[in-house]
CSV table of C-alpha atoms in Angstrom, one decimal:
chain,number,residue,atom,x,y,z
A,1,UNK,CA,0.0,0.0,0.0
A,2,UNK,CA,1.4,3.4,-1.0
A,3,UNK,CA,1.1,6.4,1.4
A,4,UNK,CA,0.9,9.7,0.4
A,5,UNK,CA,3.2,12.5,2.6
A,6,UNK,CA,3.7,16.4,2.0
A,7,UNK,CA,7.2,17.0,3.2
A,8,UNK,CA,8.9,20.5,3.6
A,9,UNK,CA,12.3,20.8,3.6
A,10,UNK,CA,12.2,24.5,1.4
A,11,UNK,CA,10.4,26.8,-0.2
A,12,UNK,CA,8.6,24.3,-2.5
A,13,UNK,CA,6.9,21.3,-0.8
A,14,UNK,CA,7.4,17.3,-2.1
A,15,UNK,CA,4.9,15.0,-2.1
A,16,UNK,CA,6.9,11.3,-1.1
A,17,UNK,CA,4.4,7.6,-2.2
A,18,UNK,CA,5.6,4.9,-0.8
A,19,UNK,CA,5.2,2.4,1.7
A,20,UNK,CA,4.7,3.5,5.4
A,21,UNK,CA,7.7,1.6,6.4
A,22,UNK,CA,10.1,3.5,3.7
A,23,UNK,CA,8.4,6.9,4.8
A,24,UNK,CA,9.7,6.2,8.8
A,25,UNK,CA,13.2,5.0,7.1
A,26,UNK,CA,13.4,8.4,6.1
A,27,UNK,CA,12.9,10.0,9.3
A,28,UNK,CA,9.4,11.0,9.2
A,29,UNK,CA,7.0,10.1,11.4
A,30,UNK,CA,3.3,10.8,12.4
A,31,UNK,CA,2.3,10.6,16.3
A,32,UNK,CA,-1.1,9.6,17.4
A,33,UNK,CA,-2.9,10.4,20.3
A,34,UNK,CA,-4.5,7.5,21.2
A,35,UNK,CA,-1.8,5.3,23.9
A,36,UNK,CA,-0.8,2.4,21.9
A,37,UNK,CA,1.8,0.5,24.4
A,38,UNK,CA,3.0,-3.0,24.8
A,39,UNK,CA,0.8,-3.1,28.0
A,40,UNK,CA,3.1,-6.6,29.0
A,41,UNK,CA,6.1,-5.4,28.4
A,42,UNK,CA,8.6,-2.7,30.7
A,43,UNK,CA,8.7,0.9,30.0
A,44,UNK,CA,12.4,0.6,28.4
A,45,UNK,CA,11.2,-2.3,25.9
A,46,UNK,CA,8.1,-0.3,25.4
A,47,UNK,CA,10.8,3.2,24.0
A,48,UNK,CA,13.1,0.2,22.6
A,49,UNK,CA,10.6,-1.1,20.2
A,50,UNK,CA,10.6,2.1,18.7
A,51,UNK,CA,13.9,2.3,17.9
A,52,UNK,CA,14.1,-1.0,15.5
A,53,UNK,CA,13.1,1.1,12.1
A,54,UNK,CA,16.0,3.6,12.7
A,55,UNK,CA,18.2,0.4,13.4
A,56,UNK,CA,21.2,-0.9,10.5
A,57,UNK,CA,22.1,-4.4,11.6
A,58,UNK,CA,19.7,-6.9,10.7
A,59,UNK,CA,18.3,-10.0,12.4
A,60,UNK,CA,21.4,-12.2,11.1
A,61,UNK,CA,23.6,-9.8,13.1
A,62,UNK,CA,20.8,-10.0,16.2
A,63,UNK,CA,21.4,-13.8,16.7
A,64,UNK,CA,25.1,-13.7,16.0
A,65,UNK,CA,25.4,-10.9,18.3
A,66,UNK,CA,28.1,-9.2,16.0
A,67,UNK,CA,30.0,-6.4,17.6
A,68,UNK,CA,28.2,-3.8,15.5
A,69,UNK,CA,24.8,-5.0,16.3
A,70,UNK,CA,26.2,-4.9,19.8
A,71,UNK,CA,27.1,-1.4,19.5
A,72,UNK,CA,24.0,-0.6,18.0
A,73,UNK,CA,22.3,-1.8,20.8
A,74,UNK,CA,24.3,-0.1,23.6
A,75,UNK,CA,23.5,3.3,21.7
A,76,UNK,CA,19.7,2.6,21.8
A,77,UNK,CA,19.4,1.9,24.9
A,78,UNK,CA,21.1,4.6,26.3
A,79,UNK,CA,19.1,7.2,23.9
A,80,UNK,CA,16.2,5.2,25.1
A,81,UNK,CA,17.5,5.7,28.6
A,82,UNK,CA,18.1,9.7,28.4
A,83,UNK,CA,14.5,10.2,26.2
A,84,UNK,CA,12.8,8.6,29.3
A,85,UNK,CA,14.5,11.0,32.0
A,86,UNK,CA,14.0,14.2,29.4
A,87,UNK,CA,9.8,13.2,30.2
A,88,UNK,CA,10.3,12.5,33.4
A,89,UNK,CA,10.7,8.9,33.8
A,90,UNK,CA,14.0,7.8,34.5
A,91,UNK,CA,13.7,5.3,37.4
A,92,UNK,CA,10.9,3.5,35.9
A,93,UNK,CA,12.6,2.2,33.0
A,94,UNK,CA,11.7,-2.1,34.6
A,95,UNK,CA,8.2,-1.3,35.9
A,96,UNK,CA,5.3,-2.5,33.2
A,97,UNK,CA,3.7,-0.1,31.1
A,98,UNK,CA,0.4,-0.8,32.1
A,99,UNK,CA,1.0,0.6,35.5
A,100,UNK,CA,2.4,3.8,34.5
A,101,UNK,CA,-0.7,6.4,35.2
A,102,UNK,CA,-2.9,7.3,32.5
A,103,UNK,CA,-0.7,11.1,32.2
A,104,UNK,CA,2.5,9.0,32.1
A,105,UNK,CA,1.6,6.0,29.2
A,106,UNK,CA,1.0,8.9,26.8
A,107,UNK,CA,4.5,10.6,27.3
């Protein structure tokens, strides 16, 4: 499915089809405003999960634990780690989402 997106970088706007997936790789997103967590899993896997698209190593590198993917890994998690204190969550990174409150799940 092709998605349509108006993107302004200068003067003259761009119009970008393609799929949703190839829209994020290029670093544009759309946030929603209805709370859409893994309600099973922690806080930190919850922010985690959204940092797979902007990820290089693939899931060869995953399993084989490569030192790149390694890397890549250590780097998320500790930009996951300083996003969560910049809202105000650092501390709860292990607790589950679904007992943040209702103000906190949609930070």
């Amino acid at each position: 499915m092709q998605n349509r997106v108006r993107v302004l970088r200068s003067s003259e706007p761009q119009v970008i089809c393609a799929s949703t997936h190839r829209i994020v790789t290029l670093g544009i997103a759309r946030t929603f405003q209805t709370i859409r967590l893994f309600q099973n899993l922690s806080v930190i896997e919850n922010v985690l999960a959204g940092c797979h698209c902007r990820m290089r190593s693939g899931p060869a590198a995953a399993m084989l634990r490569t030192p790149g993917e390694r890397g890549e890994e250590k780097a998320a998690l500790e930009r996951a780690l300083a996003e969560l204190a910049f809202v105000g969550l650092a501390g709860q990174e292990m607790q589950m989402a679904k007992n943040l409150s209702y103000g906190s799940q949609r930070l």
